[in-house]
Amino acid sequence: LQKSLNEIFGADKYSRARKEVLTYMFSRPMQMALYFCTGVMEDETLFRHYALNVPFYTHFTSPIRRYADIIVHRLLSASLGANSPIKMEKEEIQRQAEHCNDRKMASKRVQELSGDLFFSIFVRVRA
């Protein structure tokens, strides 16, 4: 798919923008990852990563980027014995995860609407 996209975009001043918008639109249907606290989830099949085909998975990035990543770093550090456990009950961790999911969804929606707007303008200009 990526090779096909690279071949059809042309070399005008909008080619990079067209590629980014259409690539984003093609990836939109993919299921979005959600944060959750494993301590409140009974179904362990929810812990797996479909694309990587692993039964247990956690993901995090630099803890300077997102609050959820700070929590994950602290929990992993405590589970490895490097730091003391965080002083949050599992229900509070789940509430924080849900809040992070809500904010991530809102951000994604704004991004989608922005892409839709750009695409509409692109179609209007090209028509």
JSON list of C-alpha atoms in Angstrom, two decimals:
[
{"chain": "A", "resi": 1, "resn": "LEU", "atom": "CA", "xyz": [0.00, 0.00, 0.00]},
{"chain": "A", "resi": 2, "resn": "GLN", "atom": "CA", "xyz": [2.77, 2.42, 0.95]},
{"chain": "A", "resi": 3, "resn": "LYS", "atom": "CA", "xyz": [4.63, 1.76, -2.31]},
{"chain": "A", "resi": 4, "resn": "SER", "atom": "CA", "xyz": [1.47, 2.39, -4.33]},
{"chain": "A", "resi": 5, "resn": "LEU", "atom": "CA", "xyz": [0.81, 5.62, -2.46]},
{"chain": "A", "resi": 6, "resn": "ASN", "atom": "CA", "xyz": [4.36, 6.83, -3.05]},
{"chain": "A", "resi": 7, "resn": "GLU", "atom": "CA", "xyz": [4.00, 6.30, -6.80]},
{"chain": "A", "resi": 8, "resn": "ILE", "atom": "CA", "xyz": [0.75, 8.26, -7.30]},
{"chain": "A", "resi": 9, "resn": "PHE", "atom": "CA", "xyz": [1.30, 11.51, -5.44]},
{"chain": "A", "resi": 10, "resn": "GLY", "atom": "CA", "xyz": [3.23, 13.50, -8.00]},
{"chain": "A", "resi": 11, "resn": "ALA", "atom": "CA", "xyz": [5.82, 16.17, -7.31]},
{"chain": "A", "resi": 12, "resn": "ASP", "atom": "CA", "xyz": [3.85, 19.39, -6.98]},
{"chain": "A", "resi": 13, "resn": "LYS", "atom": "CA", "xyz": [3.84, 21.54, -3.86]},
{"chain": "A", "resi": 14, "resn": "TYR", "atom": "CA", "xyz": [0.85, 19.64, -2.38]},
{"chain": "A", "resi": 15, "resn": "SER", "atom": "CA", "xyz": [2.11, 16.09, -2.98]},
{"chain": "A", "resi": 16, "resn": "ARG", "atom": "CA", "xyz": [3.44, 15.60, 0.55]},
{"chain": "A", "resi": 17, "resn": "ALA", "atom": "CA", "xyz": [0.21, 16.91, 2.10]},
{"chain": "A", "resi": 18, "resn": "ARG", "atom": "CA", "xyz": [-1.92, 14.65, -0.14]},
{"chain": "A", "resi": 19, "resn": "LYS", "atom": "CA", "xyz": [0.17, 11.66, 0.86]},
{"chain": "A", "resi": 20, "resn": "GLU", "atom": "CA", "xyz": [-0.15, 12.41, 4.58]},
{"chain": "A", "resi": 21, "resn": "VAL", "atom": "CA", "xyz": [-3.91, 12.96, 4.45]},
{"chain": "A", "resi": 22, "resn": "LEU", "atom": "CA", "xyz": [-4.65, 9.87, 2.38]},
{"chain": "A", "resi": 23, "resn": "THR", "atom": "CA", "xyz": [-2.30, 7.67, 4.40]},
{"chain": "A", "resi": 24, "resn": "TYR", "atom": "CA", "xyz": [-4.06, 8.84, 7.53]},
{"chain": "A", "resi": 25, "resn": "MET", "atom": "CA", "xyz": [-7.48, 8.17, 5.99]},
{"chain": "A", "resi": 26, "resn": "PHE", "atom": "CA", "xyz": [-6.42, 4.62, 5.05]},
{"chain": "A", "resi": 27, "resn": "SER", "atom": "CA", "xyz": [-5.26, 3.89, 8.59]},
{"chain": "A", "resi": 28, "resn": "ARG", "atom": "CA", "xyz": [-8.37, 5.34, 10.30]},
{"chain": "A", "resi": 29, "resn": "PRO", "atom": "CA", "xyz": [-10.32, 2.07, 10.38]},
{"chain": "A", "resi": 30, "resn": "MET", "atom": "CA", "xyz": [-7.62, 0.41, 12.50]},
{"chain": "A", "resi": 31, "resn": "GLN", "atom": "CA", "xyz": [-8.67, -0.23, 16.08]},
{"chain": "A", "resi": 32, "resn": "MET", "atom": "CA", "xyz": [-7.27, 2.30, 18.52]},
{"chain": "A", "resi": 33, "resn": "ALA", "atom": "CA", "xyz": [-5.36, 1.02, 21.54]},
{"chain": "A", "resi": 34, "resn": "LEU", "atom": "CA", "xyz": [-6.89, 1.79, 24.91]},
{"chain": "A", "resi": 35, "resn": "TYR", "atom": "CA", "xyz": [-5.34, 2.23, 28.32]},
{"chain": "A", "resi": 36, "resn": "PHE", "atom": "CA", "xyz": [-6.76, 0.09, 31.12]},
{"chain": "A", "resi": 37, "resn": "CYS", "atom": "CA", "xyz": [-5.80, -1.22, 34.53]},
{"chain": "A", "resi": 38, "resn": "THR", "atom": "CA", "xyz": [-5.26, -4.97, 34.41]},
{"chain": "A", "resi": 39, "resn": "GLY", "atom": "CA", "xyz": [-6.28, -5.24, 38.05]},
{"chain": "A", "resi": 40, "resn": "VAL", "atom": "CA", "xyz": [-9.90, -4.46, 37.19]},
{"chain": "A", "resi": 41, "resn": "MET", "atom": "CA", "xyz": [-10.09, -6.58, 34.02]},
{"chain": "A", "resi": 42, "resn": "GLU", "atom": "CA", "xyz": [-11.15, -10.21, 34.35]},
{"chain": "A", "resi": 43, "resn": "ASP", "atom": "CA", "xyz": [-10.73, -11.20, 30.71]},
{"chain": "A", "resi": 44, "resn": "GLU", "atom": "CA", "xyz": [-6.98, -11.72, 30.14]},
{"chain": "A", "resi": 45, "resn": "THR", "atom": "CA", "xyz": [-7.53, -12.04, 26.38]},
{"chain": "A", "resi": 46, "resn": "LEU", "atom": "CA", "xyz": [-7.88, -8.23, 26.41]},
{"chain": "A", "resi": 47, "resn": "PHE", "atom": "CA", "xyz": [-4.19, -8.01, 27.36]},
{"chain": "A", "resi": 48, "resn": "ARG", "atom": "CA", "xyz": [-2.97, -9.45, 24.06]},
{"chain": "A", "resi": 49, "resn": "HIS", "atom": "CA", "xyz": [-1.59, -7.56, 21.11]},
{"chain": "A", "resi": 50, "resn": "TYR", "atom": "CA", "xyz": [-3.28, -8.75, 17.93]},
{"chain": "A", "resi": 51, "resn": "ALA", "atom": "CA", "xyz": [-0.69, -7.59, 15.36]},
{"chain": "A", "resi": 52, "resn": "LEU", "atom": "CA", "xyz": [2.31, -8.78, 17.38]},
{"chain": "A", "resi": 53, "resn": "ASN", "atom": "CA", "xyz": [0.50, -11.99, 18.40]},
{"chain": "A", "resi": 54, "resn": "VAL", "atom": "CA", "xyz": [1.64, -11.87, 22.02]},
{"chain": "A", "resi": 55, "resn": "PRO", "atom": "CA", "xyz": [-0.63, -12.77, 24.94]},
{"chain": "A", "resi": 56, "resn": "PHE", "atom": "CA", "xyz": [0.50, -9.99, 27.30]},
{"chain": "A", "resi": 57, "resn": "TYR", "atom": "CA", "xyz": [1.47, -6.55, 26.14]},
{"chain": "A", "resi": 58, "resn": "THR", "atom": "CA", "xyz": [2.08, -3.11, 27.54]},
{"chain": "A", "resi": 59, "resn": "HIS", "atom": "CA", "xyz": [3.08, -0.05, 25.61]},
{"chain": "A", "resi": 60, "resn": "PHE", "atom": "CA", "xyz": [4.57, 3.19, 26.75]},
{"chain": "A", "resi": 61, "resn": "THR", "atom": "CA", "xyz": [6.67, 5.99, 25.41]},
{"chain": "A", "resi": 62, "resn": "SER", "atom": "CA", "xyz": [8.78, 8.61, 27.07]},
{"chain": "A", "resi": 63, "resn": "PRO", "atom": "CA", "xyz": [7.10, 9.62, 30.35]},
{"chain": "A", "resi": 64, "resn": "ILE", "atom": "CA", "xyz": [7.53, 13.29, 29.45]},
{"chain": "A", "resi": 65, "resn": "ARG", "atom": "CA", "xyz": [4.86, 12.94, 26.78]},
{"chain": "A", "resi": 66, "resn": "ARG", "atom": "CA", "xyz": [1.72, 11.54, 28.40]},
{"chain": "A", "resi": 67, "resn": "TYR", "atom": "CA", "xyz": [0.41, 11.05, 31.91]},
{"chain": "A", "resi": 68, "resn": "ALA", "atom": "CA", "xyz": [-0.57, 7.45, 31.14]},
{"chain": "A", "resi": 69, "resn": "ASP", "atom": "CA", "xyz": [3.06, 6.71, 30.29]},
{"chain": "A", "resi": 70, "resn": "ILE", "atom": "CA", "xyz": [4.18, 8.12, 33.64]},
{"chain": "A", "resi": 71, "resn": "ILE", "atom": "CA", "xyz": [1.81, 5.72, 35.39]},
{"chain": "A", "resi": 72, "resn": "VAL", "atom": "CA", "xyz": [3.03, 2.78, 33.30]},
{"chain": "A", "resi": 73, "resn": "HIS", "atom": "CA", "xyz": [6.68, 3.64, 34.06]},
{"chain": "A", "resi": 74, "resn": "ARG", "atom": "CA", "xyz": [5.94, 3.89, 37.78]},
{"chain": "A", "resi": 75, "resn": "LEU", "atom": "CA", "xyz": [4.03, 0.60, 37.83]},
{"chain": "A", "resi": 76, "resn": "LEU", "atom": "CA", "xyz": [6.71, -1.26, 35.90]},
{"chain": "A", "resi": 77, "resn": "SER", "atom": "CA", "xyz": [9.44, 0.21, 38.08]},
{"chain": "A", "resi": 78, "resn": "ALA", "atom": "CA", "xyz": [7.58, -0.86, 41.23]},
{"chain": "A", "resi": 79, "resn": "SER", "atom": "CA", "xyz": [6.91, -4.36, 39.83]},
{"chain": "A", "resi": 80, "resn": "LEU", "atom": "CA", "xyz": [10.63, -4.76, 39.14]},
{"chain": "A", "resi": 81, "resn": "GLY", "atom": "CA", "xyz": [11.45, -3.65, 42.68]},
{"chain": "A", "resi": 82, "resn": "ALA", "atom": "CA", "xyz": [13.32, -0.53, 41.57]},
{"chain": "A", "resi": 83, "resn": "ASN", "atom": "CA", "xyz": [10.90, 1.84, 43.31]},
{"chain": "A", "resi": 84, "resn": "SER", "atom": "CA", "xyz": [8.19, 1.60, 45.93]},
{"chain": "A", "resi": 85, "resn": "PRO", "atom": "CA", "xyz": [4.61, 0.95, 44.78]},
{"chain": "A", "resi": 86, "resn": "ILE", "atom": "CA", "xyz": [2.56, 3.96, 43.74]},
{"chain": "A", "resi": 87, "resn": "LYS", "atom": "CA", "xyz": [-0.11, 5.05, 46.18]},
{"chain": "A", "resi": 88, "resn": "MET", "atom": "CA", "xyz": [-3.12, 4.56, 43.93]},
{"chain": "A", "resi": 89, "resn": "GLU", "atom": "CA", "xyz": [-5.83, 1.95, 44.15]},
{"chain": "A", "resi": 90, "resn": "LYS", "atom": "CA", "xyz": [-6.59, -0.04, 41.02]},
{"chain": "A", "resi": 91, "resn": "GLU", "atom": "CA", "xyz": [-9.96, 1.69, 40.64]},
{"chain": "A", "resi": 92, "resn": "GLU", "atom": "CA", "xyz": [-8.23, 5.09, 40.59]},
{"chain": "A", "resi": 93, "resn": "ILE", "atom": "CA", "xyz": [-5.73, 3.83, 38.01]},
{"chain": "A", "resi": 94, "resn": "GLN", "atom": "CA", "xyz": [-8.68, 2.65, 35.90]},
{"chain": "A", "resi": 95, "resn": "ARG", "atom": "CA", "xyz": [-10.38, 6.07, 36.20]},
{"chain": "A", "resi": 96, "resn": "GLN", "atom": "CA", "xyz": [-7.16, 7.75, 35.09]},
{"chain": "A", "resi": 97, "resn": "ALA", "atom": "CA", "xyz": [-6.88, 5.32, 32.17]},
{"chain": "A", "resi": 98, "resn": "GLU", "atom": "CA", "xyz": [-10.45, 6.08, 31.11]},
{"chain": "A", "resi": 99, "resn": "HIS", "atom": "CA", "xyz": [-9.77, 9.82, 31.32]},
{"chain": "A", "resi": 100, "resn": "CYS", "atom": "CA", "xyz": [-6.63, 9.41, 29.17]},
{"chain": "A", "resi": 101, "resn": "ASN", "atom": "CA", "xyz": [-8.66, 7.37, 26.65]},
{"chain": "A", "resi": 102, "resn": "ASP", "atom": "CA", "xyz": [-11.34, 10.09, 26.53]},
{"chain": "A", "resi": 103, "resn": "ARG", "atom": "CA", "xyz": [-8.73, 12.80, 25.87]},
{"chain": "A", "resi": 104, "resn": "LYS", "atom": "CA", "xyz": [-7.00, 10.65, 23.25]},
{"chain": "A", "resi": 105, "resn": "MET", "atom": "CA", "xyz": [-10.33, 10.04, 21.49]},
{"chain": "A", "resi": 106, "resn": "ALA", "atom": "CA", "xyz": [-11.16, 13.76, 21.53]},
{"chain": "A", "resi": 107, "resn": "SER", "atom": "CA", "xyz": [-7.74, 14.57, 20.08]},
{"chain": "A", "resi": 108, "resn": "LYS", "atom": "CA", "xyz": [-8.16, 11.90, 17.41]},
{"chain": "A", "resi": 109, "resn": "ARG", "atom": "CA", "xyz": [-11.57, 13.30, 16.48]},
{"chain": "A", "resi": 110, "resn": "VAL", "atom": "CA", "xyz": [-10.17, 16.81, 16.05]},
{"chain": "A", "resi": 111, "resn": "GLN", "atom": "CA", "xyz": [-7.37, 15.37, 13.92]},
{"chain": "A", "resi": 112, "resn": "GLU", "atom": "CA", "xyz": [-9.92, 13.50, 11.78]},
{"chain": "A", "resi": 113, "resn": "LEU", "atom": "CA", "xyz": [-12.06, 16.61, 11.31]},
{"chain": "A", "resi": 114, "resn": "SER", "atom": "CA", "xyz": [-9.00, 18.62, 10.36]},
{"chain": "A", "resi": 115, "resn": "GLY", "atom": "CA", "xyz": [-8.06, 16.00, 7.77]},
{"chain": "A", "resi": 116, "resn": "ASP", "atom": "CA", "xyz": [-11.62, 15.98, 6.44]},
{"chain": "A", "resi": 117, "resn": "LEU", "atom": "CA", "xyz": [-11.53, 19.75, 6.11]},
{"chain": "A", "resi": 118, "resn": "PHE", "atom": "CA", "xyz": [-8.19, 19.68, 4.29]},
{"chain": "A", "resi": 119, "resn": "PHE", "atom": "CA", "xyz": [-9.42, 16.91, 2.00]},
{"chain": "A", "resi": 120, "resn": "SER", "atom": "CA", "xyz": [-12.59, 18.88, 1.19]},
{"chain": "A", "resi": 121, "resn": "ILE", "atom": "CA", "xyz": [-10.52, 21.93, 0.30]},
{"chain": "A", "resi": 122, "resn": "PHE", "atom": "CA", "xyz": [-8.15, 19.75, -1.75]},
{"chain": "A", "resi": 123, "resn": "VAL", "atom": "CA", "xyz": [-11.07, 18.26, -3.73]},
{"chain": "A", "resi": 124, "resn": "ARG", "atom": "CA", "xyz": [-12.61, 21.69, -4.28]},
{"chain": "A", "resi": 125, "resn": "VAL", "atom": "CA", "xyz": [-9.32, 23.14, -5.56]},
{"chain": "A", "resi": 126, "resn": "ARG", "atom": "CA", "xyz": [-8.66, 20.14, -7.83]},
{"chain": "A", "resi": 127, "resn": "ALA", "atom": "CA", "xyz": [-12.20, 19.99, -9.29]}
]
